[in-house]
Amino acid sequence: MYRWTTIALLTVLPVAGLSAQNQATPAQTTGPLSLSLEEALSIAKANSPLYAQSLSTADPAKWGVRAAYGGLLPAVGVSGGMGYTGSGSTNLGGGAIIPTSPQIGSNYNLGITYNLNGQTIFAPGQNKATKRATEQEIAGTETNLVADVTTQYLTVKQADAQVAVQIQQVDRNKIFLDLANAKMKVGQGTLLEVKQAEVSLGQAQVELLRRQQTSSEAKLELFRRMGISAPSALNLLTLTDSFPVVEFNPGVDTILDLAAKQNPDLQALREHQRSAQFALKAAKSEYFPTLFAQAGWSGYTQQFTDESLLISQQLSGAQGTAANCNFQNGVINGLTYGPGGIPGQPNGGLIADCNAFAGLNPGGTALDPAVQQSLIDNNRTFPFHFTSQPFQASLTISLPIFNGFSRELRVSQARQQVKDLDERVRARAQLLETDVRGRYLRIQTAYEAIPVQWSNVLAAREQLKLAQDRYRLGSGNALEIADAQNGVQAAEGDYINAIFAYHQAIVALEAAVGHSLR
């Protein structure tokens, strides 16, 4: 652990913050003035469009599992309808044509079906694997979002630190210019040295503007990755998290094992692999029988809308029945058996009142009122007084014998899909191992570079001090100071870059593993 690296970094950063506060007023601010990494990640998870798109895939995956289990249960459906038929006529043959009344009707049907085959049996396992794959893909998107925002957060901190380094460079050049002017006033310096100091100061100020622009662009990019608009006063924004340099201790074998178990992309591929294996089993199941069962209940109504025509037709039929009854009485009573009718039969087999028998009034001129009312009541069934149809049920077992090799084609395709995913899993595991090892080495290199860069900073500062002393004593020149100041600026900038390269390397490794390592 290098404690001095944190202290040195913190002594640089406040200068940039102080300078930013001098360039804007609170009235210009429309957004947050401070932002922690935790807040940035929370905002990103709530607002990132890409992450929101990823989350939207979870619900269909859940319903896919429910639908798969639902396929193991009977399907129930109900239907109903209404209809109308206009008036017309019916030809009974022999020249007999009778008018028909307009009709209205309704019907219902309640059906239960059950279909059991390999597809429905293996569907739950296949869809559960797909659901788990979707969850891992969402976790992978979240991991990438965290790495993306964290890396950009570090980039902003790095840009702000570089602004602070450049402010110090401007201050050094101002001191250099004051020293050159003072020496010229006492006759120990030249105008050339003053102009050299002015040029160096101007160049440092221009570079400061560029670095401030870089910092603002980095902040804009941070808010874009968070999925929200940036505040208008970016120069007032302060990122509150600090990043001390602490040695990264986990061994590479431990990290490799963790990555193999937790990397979302690899886990998602493994779940797709399991889903493909279930699909292969379902394809092979087409060689086995399929069970199909169904049962149903139904009913209907039929109502004549012209009740007068219905009564008229019923009256005509009843009168015909009464006439036939009278004729039969006459035959029995007169021609066949004589008065008294059939011996031994009640009433001699005669019908005492043919009109009453046919449902007519005593005069035979109209329907009996009770019969007529019953006819009307029985007609008025629309829409819910259904006449039930007989219950129906069936059970079918089918076994495919030959289907043009389409079944074999599906099995071959499913088997190829399994093999393809096997190779994709193997390739992804190899790539993951390479990524983890490479990023782990990058962390080690970045960590070892930090003390080297700090030594360069100390050496550059000492070189600048010597150049300044030589210049004050008259044995040095302005070019030596300018070169020494540029050397300090470059060393401090490289030191800042080394610190943030270390932290960004850890973030990259965490993204590969799919889990926080700190």
Coordinates of C-alpha atoms in Angstrom, one line a residue:
M1 CA 0.0 0.0 0.0
Y2 CA 1.3 3.5 -0.9
R3 CA -0.2 5.9 1.6
W4 CA 1.7 8.8 0.1
T5 CA 0.0 8.3 -3.2
T6 CA -3.4 9.2 -1.7
I7 CA -1.9 12.2 0.2
A8 CA -0.2 13.5 -2.9
L9 CA -3.4 13.1 -5.0
L10 CA -5.5 14.9 -2.4
T11 CA -3.1 17.8 -2.3
V12 CA -3.5 18.3 -6.0
L13 CA -7.3 18.0 -6.4
P14 CA -8.5 20.8 -4.2
V15 CA -6.7 23.3 -6.4
A16 CA -9.0 22.4 -9.3
G17 CA -12.1 22.5 -7.2
L18 CA -11.2 26.0 -5.9
S19 CA -10.5 27.2 -9.4
A20 CA -13.8 25.9 -10.7
Q21 CA -15.7 27.6 -7.9
N22 CA -14.2 30.9 -9.0
Q23 CA -15.6 30.5 -12.5
A24 CA -19.3 30.2 -11.9
T25 CA -22.0 31.2 -9.4
P26 CA -24.6 29.0 -7.8
A27 CA -27.3 30.8 -9.8
Q28 CA -26.0 29.0 -12.9
T29 CA -26.6 25.5 -11.5
T30 CA -29.6 23.4 -12.4
G31 CA -28.4 20.0 -11.4
P32 CA -26.6 18.3 -8.5
L33 CA -23.4 20.0 -7.2
S34 CA -21.9 16.8 -5.7
L35 CA -22.1 13.2 -6.8
S36 CA -20.8 10.0 -5.2
L37 CA -20.1 6.8 -7.1
E38 CA -22.9 5.0 -5.3
E39 CA -25.4 7.8 -6.3
A40 CA -24.1 7.7 -9.9
L41 CA -24.7 3.9 -10.1
S42 CA -28.1 4.2 -8.5
I43 CA -29.2 6.9 -11.0
A44 CA -27.8 4.9 -13.9
K45 CA -29.7 1.7 -12.9
A46 CA -32.9 3.8 -12.7
N47 CA -32.4 5.7 -15.9
S48 CA -30.1 3.9 -18.3
P49 CA -32.1 3.1 -21.5
L50 CA -30.0 0.0 -22.3
Y51 CA -30.5 -1.4 -18.8
A52 CA -34.2 -0.7 -18.9
Q53 CA -34.4 -2.6 -22.2
S54 CA -32.7 -5.5 -20.6
L55 CA -35.0 -5.5 -17.6
S56 CA -38.0 -5.6 -19.9
T57 CA -37.0 -9.1 -21.0
A58 CA -37.6 -10.5 -17.5
D59 CA -41.4 -10.5 -17.6
P60 CA -41.8 -12.5 -20.9
A61 CA -39.3 -15.0 -19.6
K62 CA -41.3 -15.5 -16.4
W63 CA -44.5 -15.9 -18.3
G64 CA -42.8 -18.4 -20.6
V65 CA -42.2 -20.7 -17.6
R66 CA -45.8 -20.3 -16.5
A67 CA -47.1 -21.0 -20.0
A68 CA -45.0 -24.1 -20.1
Y69 CA -46.5 -25.5 -16.9
G70 CA -49.9 -24.4 -18.1
G71 CA -49.4 -26.6 -21.2
L72 CA -49.5 -29.6 -18.8
L73 CA -53.0 -28.7 -17.8
P74 CA -56.2 -29.0 -19.8
A75 CA -57.3 -26.0 -21.9
V76 CA -60.8 -24.7 -21.3
G77 CA -62.7 -22.5 -23.7
V78 CA -66.2 -21.1 -23.9
S79 CA -67.9 -19.6 -26.8
G80 CA -71.3 -18.1 -27.5
G81 CA -73.2 -16.4 -30.3
M82 CA -76.4 -15.0 -31.5
G83 CA -78.1 -15.1 -34.9
Y84 CA -81.1 -13.9 -36.9
T85 CA -83.0 -15.5 -39.8
G86 CA -85.5 -13.5 -41.9
S87 CA -89.0 -14.5 -42.9
G88 CA -89.5 -16.8 -45.9
S89 CA -91.3 -19.9 -47.0
T90 CA -90.9 -23.7 -46.8
N91 CA -91.7 -26.0 -49.6
L92 CA -93.1 -29.2 -48.2
G93 CA -93.6 -30.9 -51.6
G94 CA -96.6 -31.6 -53.6
G95 CA -97.3 -27.9 -54.0
A96 CA -97.5 -27.3 -50.3
I97 CA -95.7 -24.1 -49.4
I98 CA -96.0 -22.5 -46.0
P99 CA -94.6 -19.2 -44.8
T100 CA -91.9 -19.1 -42.1
S101 CA -91.5 -16.6 -39.3
P102 CA -88.3 -14.6 -38.7
Q103 CA -86.1 -16.3 -36.1
I104 CA -83.6 -15.2 -33.5
G105 CA -81.3 -17.6 -31.7
S106 CA -78.3 -18.0 -29.5
N107 CA -75.9 -20.8 -28.6
Y108 CA -73.0 -21.7 -26.3
N109 CA -70.2 -24.2 -26.3
L110 CA -68.0 -25.2 -23.3
G111 CA -65.0 -27.3 -24.3
I112 CA -62.1 -28.9 -22.5
T113 CA -59.1 -30.2 -24.5
Y114 CA -55.9 -31.9 -23.3
N115 CA -52.9 -32.5 -25.4
L116 CA -49.9 -34.4 -24.0
N117 CA -46.7 -34.9 -26.0
G118 CA -42.9 -34.5 -25.7
Q119 CA -43.0 -30.8 -26.5
T120 CA -45.4 -30.1 -23.5
I121 CA -43.4 -32.5 -21.2
F122 CA -40.0 -30.9 -21.8
A123 CA -41.3 -27.3 -22.2
P124 CA -41.0 -26.4 -18.4
G125 CA -37.4 -27.4 -18.2
Q126 CA -36.6 -25.6 -21.5
N127 CA -38.3 -22.4 -20.5
K128 CA -36.8 -22.4 -16.9
A129 CA -33.4 -22.6 -18.5
T130 CA -34.3 -19.7 -20.8
K131 CA -35.5 -17.7 -17.9
R132 CA -32.3 -18.2 -16.0
A133 CA -30.4 -17.3 -19.1
T134 CA -32.4 -14.1 -19.3
E135 CA -31.6 -13.3 -15.7
Q136 CA -27.9 -13.8 -16.3
E137 CA -28.1 -11.5 -19.4
I138 CA -29.7 -8.8 -17.3
A139 CA -27.0 -9.3 -14.7
G140 CA -24.4 -9.0 -17.4
T141 CA -26.0 -5.8 -18.6
E142 CA -25.9 -4.5 -15.0
T143 CA -22.3 -5.5 -14.6
N144 CA -21.4 -3.7 -17.8
L145 CA -23.3 -0.6 -16.7
V146 CA -21.6 -0.6 -13.4
A147 CA -18.2 -0.9 -15.1
D148 CA -19.1 1.7 -17.7
V149 CA -20.2 4.3 -15.2
T150 CA -17.4 3.6 -12.7
T151 CA -14.8 3.8 -15.4
Q152 CA -16.2 7.2 -16.6
Y153 CA -16.4 8.4 -13.0
L154 CA -12.7 7.6 -12.7
T155 CA -12.1 9.4 -16.0
V156 CA -13.8 12.5 -14.7
K157 CA -11.7 12.3 -11.5
Q158 CA -8.6 11.8 -13.6
A159 CA -9.5 14.8 -15.9
D160 CA -10.1 17.0 -12.8
A161 CA -6.7 15.9 -11.4
Q162 CA -5.1 16.8 -14.7
V163 CA -6.7 20.3 -14.5
A164 CA -5.2 20.7 -11.0
V165 CA -1.8 19.7 -12.3
Q166 CA -2.1 22.2 -15.1
I167 CA -3.2 25.0 -12.7
Q168 CA 0.0 24.3 -10.7
Q169 CA 1.9 24.6 -14.0
V170 CA 0.2 28.0 -14.6
D171 CA 1.2 29.1 -11.1
R172 CA 4.8 28.0 -11.7
N173 CA 5.0 30.0 -14.9
K174 CA 3.6 33.0 -13.2
I175 CA 6.4 32.7 -10.6
F176 CA 8.9 32.3 -13.5
L177 CA 7.6 35.4 -15.2
D178 CA 7.8 37.4 -12.0
L179 CA 11.4 36.2 -11.5
A180 CA 12.4 37.1 -15.0
N181 CA 10.9 40.6 -14.7
A182 CA 12.6 41.1 -11.3
K183 CA 16.0 40.1 -12.8
M184 CA 15.6 42.4 -15.8
K185 CA 14.8 45.4 -13.5
V186 CA 18.1 44.9 -11.6
G187 CA 20.0 44.4 -14.8
Q188 CA 20.7 40.7 -14.4
G189 CA 18.1 39.4 -16.9
T190 CA 17.2 40.1 -20.5
L191 CA 14.0 40.9 -22.3
L192 CA 14.4 37.7 -24.2
E193 CA 14.0 35.7 -20.9
V194 CA 10.9 37.8 -20.0
K195 CA 9.3 37.0 -23.4
Q196 CA 10.3 33.3 -23.0
A197 CA 8.5 33.3 -19.6
E198 CA 5.4 35.0 -21.1
V199 CA 5.2 32.5 -23.9
S200 CA 5.5 29.6 -21.4
L201 CA 2.7 31.2 -19.3
G202 CA 0.5 31.6 -22.3
Q203 CA 1.0 28.1 -23.4
A204 CA 0.2 26.8 -19.9
Q205 CA -3.0 28.9 -19.8
V206 CA -4.1 27.5 -23.2
E207 CA -3.4 24.0 -22.1
L208 CA -5.4 24.7 -18.9
L209 CA -8.4 25.7 -21.0
R210 CA -8.1 22.5 -23.0
R211 CA -7.9 20.3 -19.9
Q212 CA -10.9 22.1 -18.5
Q213 CA -12.8 21.3 -21.7
T214 CA -11.7 17.7 -21.5
S215 CA -13.0 17.6 -17.9
S216 CA -16.4 19.1 -18.9
E217 CA -16.7 16.6 -21.8
A218 CA -15.9 13.7 -19.5
K219 CA -18.7 14.9 -17.1
L220 CA -21.2 15.2 -19.9
E221 CA -20.3 11.6 -21.0
L222 CA -20.7 10.5 -17.4
F223 CA -24.3 11.8 -17.2
R224 CA -25.1 10.4 -20.6
R225 CA -24.0 6.9 -19.4
M226 CA -26.2 7.5 -16.3
G227 CA -29.1 8.2 -18.6
I228 CA -29.9 11.7 -17.4
S229 CA -29.1 15.3 -18.5
A230 CA -26.1 17.0 -17.0
P231 CA -26.4 20.1 -14.8
S232 CA -25.7 23.3 -16.7
A233 CA -22.9 24.4 -14.3
L234 CA -20.6 21.5 -14.9
N235 CA -17.7 23.4 -13.4
L236 CA -19.4 23.4 -10.0
L237 CA -19.9 19.6 -10.0
T238 CA -17.8 17.7 -7.5
L239 CA -17.3 14.0 -7.4
T240 CA -17.1 13.1 -3.8
D241 CA -15.5 9.6 -3.8
S242 CA -11.8 9.3 -3.3
F243 CA -9.8 6.3 -4.6
P244 CA -6.8 5.4 -2.4
V245 CA -4.2 3.1 -3.8
V246 CA -4.4 -0.2 -2.0
E247 CA -2.5 -3.3 -3.2
F248 CA -4.8 -5.8 -4.9
N249 CA -4.4 -9.0 -3.0
P250 CA -6.6 -11.9 -4.4
G251 CA -4.6 -14.5 -6.3
V252 CA -5.3 -15.1 -10.0
D253 CA -6.5 -18.7 -9.4
T254 CA -9.1 -17.5 -6.9
I255 CA -10.3 -14.9 -9.4
L256 CA -10.4 -17.4 -12.2
D257 CA -12.5 -19.7 -10.2
L258 CA -14.8 -16.9 -9.2
A259 CA -15.2 -15.8 -12.8
A260 CA -16.0 -19.3 -14.0
K261 CA -18.8 -19.4 -11.5
Q262 CA -20.2 -15.9 -11.7
N263 CA -19.4 -14.3 -15.1
P264 CA -23.0 -13.5 -16.4
D265 CA -22.2 -14.0 -20.1
L266 CA -20.7 -17.5 -19.5
Q267 CA -23.6 -18.4 -17.2
A268 CA -26.2 -17.2 -19.7
L269 CA -24.6 -19.4 -22.4
R270 CA -24.6 -22.4 -20.1
E271 CA -28.4 -21.8 -19.5
H272 CA -29.0 -21.5 -23.2
Q273 CA -27.0 -24.8 -23.5
R274 CA -29.4 -26.5 -21.0
S275 CA -32.4 -25.0 -22.9
A276 CA -31.0 -26.5 -26.2
Q277 CA -30.6 -29.9 -24.5
F278 CA -34.3 -29.9 -23.5
A279 CA -35.2 -28.9 -27.1
L280 CA -33.3 -31.9 -28.3
K281 CA -35.2 -34.2 -25.9
A282 CA -38.5 -32.6 -27.1
A283 CA -37.5 -33.3 -30.8
K284 CA -36.6 -36.9 -30.0
S285 CA -40.0 -37.3 -28.2
E286 CA -41.7 -37.0 -31.6
Y287 CA -41.0 -40.7 -32.0
F288 CA -43.5 -41.5 -29.2
P289 CA -47.3 -41.4 -29.1
T290 CA -49.3 -38.2 -28.6
L291 CA -52.4 -38.1 -26.4
F292 CA -55.3 -35.9 -27.2
A293 CA -58.6 -35.7 -25.2
Q294 CA -61.6 -33.4 -25.5
A295 CA -65.0 -33.0 -24.0
G296 CA -67.7 -30.5 -24.6
W297 CA -71.1 -29.2 -23.6
S298 CA -73.3 -27.1 -25.8
G299 CA -76.8 -25.7 -26.1
Y300 CA -79.0 -23.5 -28.3
T301 CA -82.1 -21.3 -28.4
Q302 CA -84.5 -20.7 -31.3
Q303 CA -87.3 -18.2 -31.1
F304 CA -89.9 -17.2 -33.7
T305 CA -90.4 -13.4 -33.7
D306 CA -93.9 -13.6 -35.5
E307 CA -95.9 -15.3 -32.8
S308 CA -99.2 -14.7 -34.7
L309 CA -97.8 -16.8 -37.6
L310 CA -96.7 -19.5 -35.1
I311 CA -100.1 -19.6 -33.5
S312 CA -101.8 -19.7 -36.9
Q313 CA -99.7 -22.6 -38.0
Q314 CA -100.3 -24.4 -34.7
L315 CA -104.0 -23.8 -35.0
S316 CA -104.0 -25.2 -38.5
G317 CA -102.2 -28.3 -37.3
A318 CA -104.5 -28.8 -34.3
Q319 CA -107.6 -28.5 -36.5
G320 CA -106.2 -31.1 -38.8
T321 CA -105.5 -33.4 -35.8
A322 CA -109.1 -32.8 -34.6
A323 CA -110.5 -33.6 -38.0
N324 CA -108.5 -36.8 -38.2
C325 CA -109.7 -37.7 -34.7
N326 CA -113.3 -37.3 -35.7
F327 CA -112.7 -39.4 -38.8
Q328 CA -111.2 -42.2 -36.7
N329 CA -114.1 -42.0 -34.3
G330 CA -116.5 -42.3 -37.2
V331 CA -114.7 -45.3 -38.6
I332 CA -114.5 -47.1 -35.2
N333 CA -118.1 -46.3 -34.3
G334 CA -119.8 -46.8 -37.6
L335 CA -118.0 -48.8 -40.2
T336 CA -115.9 -51.2 -38.2
Y337 CA -117.4 -52.0 -34.9
G338 CA -120.8 -50.3 -34.9
P339 CA -122.2 -48.2 -32.2
G340 CA -120.3 -48.4 -29.0
G341 CA -116.8 -48.8 -30.5
I342 CA -114.3 -51.5 -29.8
P343 CA -115.6 -54.1 -27.3
G344 CA -113.6 -54.3 -24.1
Q345 CA -111.8 -51.0 -24.7
P346 CA -112.3 -48.0 -22.4
N347 CA -114.9 -45.8 -24.1
G348 CA -114.9 -48.3 -26.9
G349 CA -111.5 -46.8 -28.1
L350 CA -113.3 -43.6 -28.9
I351 CA -112.0 -40.1 -28.1
A352 CA -114.7 -38.3 -26.5
D353 CA -113.7 -34.7 -27.4
C354 CA -111.5 -34.4 -30.4
N355 CA -111.2 -30.6 -30.1
A356 CA -109.8 -30.9 -26.5
F357 CA -107.6 -33.7 -27.7
A358 CA -106.1 -31.4 -30.4
G359 CA -105.8 -28.5 -28.0
L360 CA -108.7 -26.5 -29.5
N361 CA -111.5 -24.7 -27.8
P362 CA -115.0 -26.4 -27.7
G363 CA -115.9 -24.9 -31.1
G364 CA -112.7 -25.9 -32.7
T365 CA -112.2 -22.4 -34.0
A366 CA -109.2 -21.4 -31.9
L367 CA -106.5 -22.9 -29.8
D368 CA -107.3 -23.5 -26.2
P369 CA -106.0 -20.4 -24.2
A370 CA -103.8 -22.6 -22.0
V371 CA -102.3 -24.4 -25.0
Q372 CA -101.8 -21.1 -26.8
Q373 CA -100.0 -19.5 -23.7
S374 CA -97.8 -22.6 -23.3
L375 CA -96.9 -22.4 -27.0
I376 CA -95.9 -18.7 -26.5
D377 CA -93.9 -19.4 -23.4
N378 CA -92.0 -22.3 -25.0
N379 CA -91.2 -20.1 -27.9
R380 CA -89.7 -17.3 -25.8
T381 CA -86.3 -18.9 -25.2
F382 CA -83.9 -16.2 -26.5
P383 CA -81.3 -15.6 -25.4
F384 CA -80.6 -17.7 -22.3
H385 CA -83.2 -20.5 -22.1
F386 CA -81.0 -23.0 -23.8
T387 CA -81.9 -26.4 -25.0
S388 CA -78.9 -28.6 -24.0
Q389 CA -77.2 -30.8 -26.5
P390 CA -75.8 -34.3 -25.6
F391 CA -72.4 -34.3 -23.8
Q392 CA -69.5 -35.2 -26.1
A393 CA -66.1 -36.7 -25.2
S394 CA -63.3 -38.3 -27.1
L395 CA -59.8 -39.7 -26.5
T396 CA -57.2 -40.1 -29.3
I397 CA -53.7 -41.6 -29.2
S398 CA -51.7 -41.1 -32.3
L399 CA -48.3 -42.5 -33.3
P400 CA -46.5 -41.0 -36.3
I401 CA -45.0 -43.5 -38.7
F402 CA -43.6 -41.5 -41.5
N403 CA -43.7 -37.8 -42.0
G404 CA -41.3 -37.2 -44.9
F405 CA -38.2 -37.1 -42.7
S406 CA -39.3 -33.8 -41.1
R407 CA -39.0 -35.3 -37.7
E408 CA -35.5 -36.4 -38.4
L409 CA -34.6 -33.0 -39.7
R410 CA -35.8 -31.4 -36.4
V411 CA -33.8 -33.8 -34.3
S412 CA -30.7 -33.1 -36.4
Q413 CA -31.2 -29.3 -36.1
A414 CA -31.7 -29.6 -32.3
R415 CA -28.6 -31.8 -32.0
Q416 CA -26.6 -29.3 -34.0
Q417 CA -27.8 -26.4 -31.8
V418 CA -26.6 -28.3 -28.7
K419 CA -23.2 -28.9 -30.3
D420 CA -23.0 -25.3 -31.3
L421 CA -23.7 -24.1 -27.8
D422 CA -21.2 -26.6 -26.4
E423 CA -18.5 -25.0 -28.5
R424 CA -19.7 -21.4 -27.7
V425 CA -19.5 -22.2 -24.0
R426 CA -16.0 -23.6 -24.4
A427 CA -14.9 -20.7 -26.4
R428 CA -16.4 -18.2 -24.0
A429 CA -14.7 -19.9 -21.0
Q430 CA -11.3 -19.7 -22.8
L431 CA -11.8 -16.1 -23.7
L432 CA -12.8 -15.4 -20.1
E433 CA -9.7 -17.0 -18.7
T434 CA -7.6 -15.0 -21.2
D435 CA -9.3 -11.8 -20.2
V436 CA -9.0 -12.4 -16.5
R437 CA -5.3 -13.3 -16.7
G438 CA -4.6 -10.3 -19.0
R439 CA -6.5 -7.8 -16.8
Y440 CA -4.9 -9.2 -13.6
L441 CA -1.4 -8.6 -15.2
R442 CA -2.5 -5.1 -16.1
I443 CA -3.4 -4.4 -12.5
Q444 CA 0.0 -5.7 -11.3
T445 CA 1.8 -3.6 -13.9
A446 CA -0.2 -0.5 -13.1
Y447 CA 0.4 -1.0 -9.4
E448 CA 4.1 -1.3 -9.8
A449 CA 4.2 1.8 -12.1
I450 CA 2.8 4.1 -9.4
P451 CA 5.9 4.3 -7.2
V452 CA 8.1 4.6 -10.2
Q453 CA 6.0 7.6 -11.4
W454 CA 6.1 9.1 -8.0
S455 CA 9.9 8.9 -8.0
N456 CA 9.8 10.7 -11.3
V457 CA 7.7 13.4 -9.8
L458 CA 10.1 13.9 -6.9
A459 CA 13.1 13.9 -9.3
A460 CA 11.4 16.4 -11.7
R461 CA 10.5 18.7 -8.8
E462 CA 14.1 18.6 -7.6
Q463 CA 15.3 19.3 -11.1
L464 CA 13.0 22.3 -11.2
K465 CA 14.3 23.6 -7.9
L466 CA 17.9 23.3 -9.1
A467 CA 17.0 25.1 -12.3
Q468 CA 15.3 27.9 -10.4
D469 CA 18.3 28.3 -8.0
R470 CA 20.7 28.4 -10.9
Y471 CA 18.6 31.0 -12.6
R472 CA 18.4 33.2 -9.5
L473 CA 22.2 33.0 -9.2
G474 CA 22.7 33.9 -12.8
S475 CA 24.3 30.6 -13.9
G476 CA 21.1 29.2 -15.5
N477 CA 18.8 30.4 -18.3
A478 CA 15.1 30.6 -18.9
L479 CA 15.1 27.5 -21.2
E480 CA 16.3 25.4 -18.4
I481 CA 13.5 26.5 -16.1
A482 CA 10.9 26.0 -19.0
D483 CA 12.2 22.5 -19.6
A484 CA 12.2 21.7 -15.9
Q485 CA 8.7 23.0 -15.4
N486 CA 7.4 21.0 -18.4
G487 CA 9.2 18.0 -16.9
V488 CA 7.4 18.4 -13.6
Q489 CA 4.1 18.9 -15.4
A490 CA 4.6 15.7 -17.4
A491 CA 5.7 13.7 -14.4
E492 CA 2.7 14.8 -12.3
G493 CA 0.4 14.1 -15.2
D494 CA 1.9 10.6 -15.7
Y495 CA 1.6 10.0 -12.0
I496 CA -2.1 10.9 -12.0
N497 CA -2.6 8.6 -15.1
A498 CA -0.8 5.7 -13.3
I499 CA -3.1 6.0 -10.3
F500 CA -6.3 6.0 -12.4
A501 CA -4.9 3.3 -14.7
Y502 CA -4.6 1.1 -11.7
H503 CA -8.2 1.7 -10.5
Q504 CA -9.6 1.4 -14.1
A505 CA -7.7 -1.9 -14.4
I506 CA -9.5 -3.2 -11.3
V507 CA -12.8 -2.1 -12.7
A508 CA -12.1 -3.9 -15.9
L509 CA -11.2 -7.1 -14.0
E510 CA -14.4 -6.8 -12.0
A511 CA -16.4 -6.5 -15.2
A512 CA -14.8 -9.7 -16.5
V513 CA -15.5 -11.6 -13.3
G514 CA -19.0 -10.2 -12.9
H515 CA -18.5 -9.5 -9.2
S516 CA -17.0 -6.8 -7.1
L517 CA -13.5 -7.6 -5.9
R518 CA -13.1 -4.8 -3.3

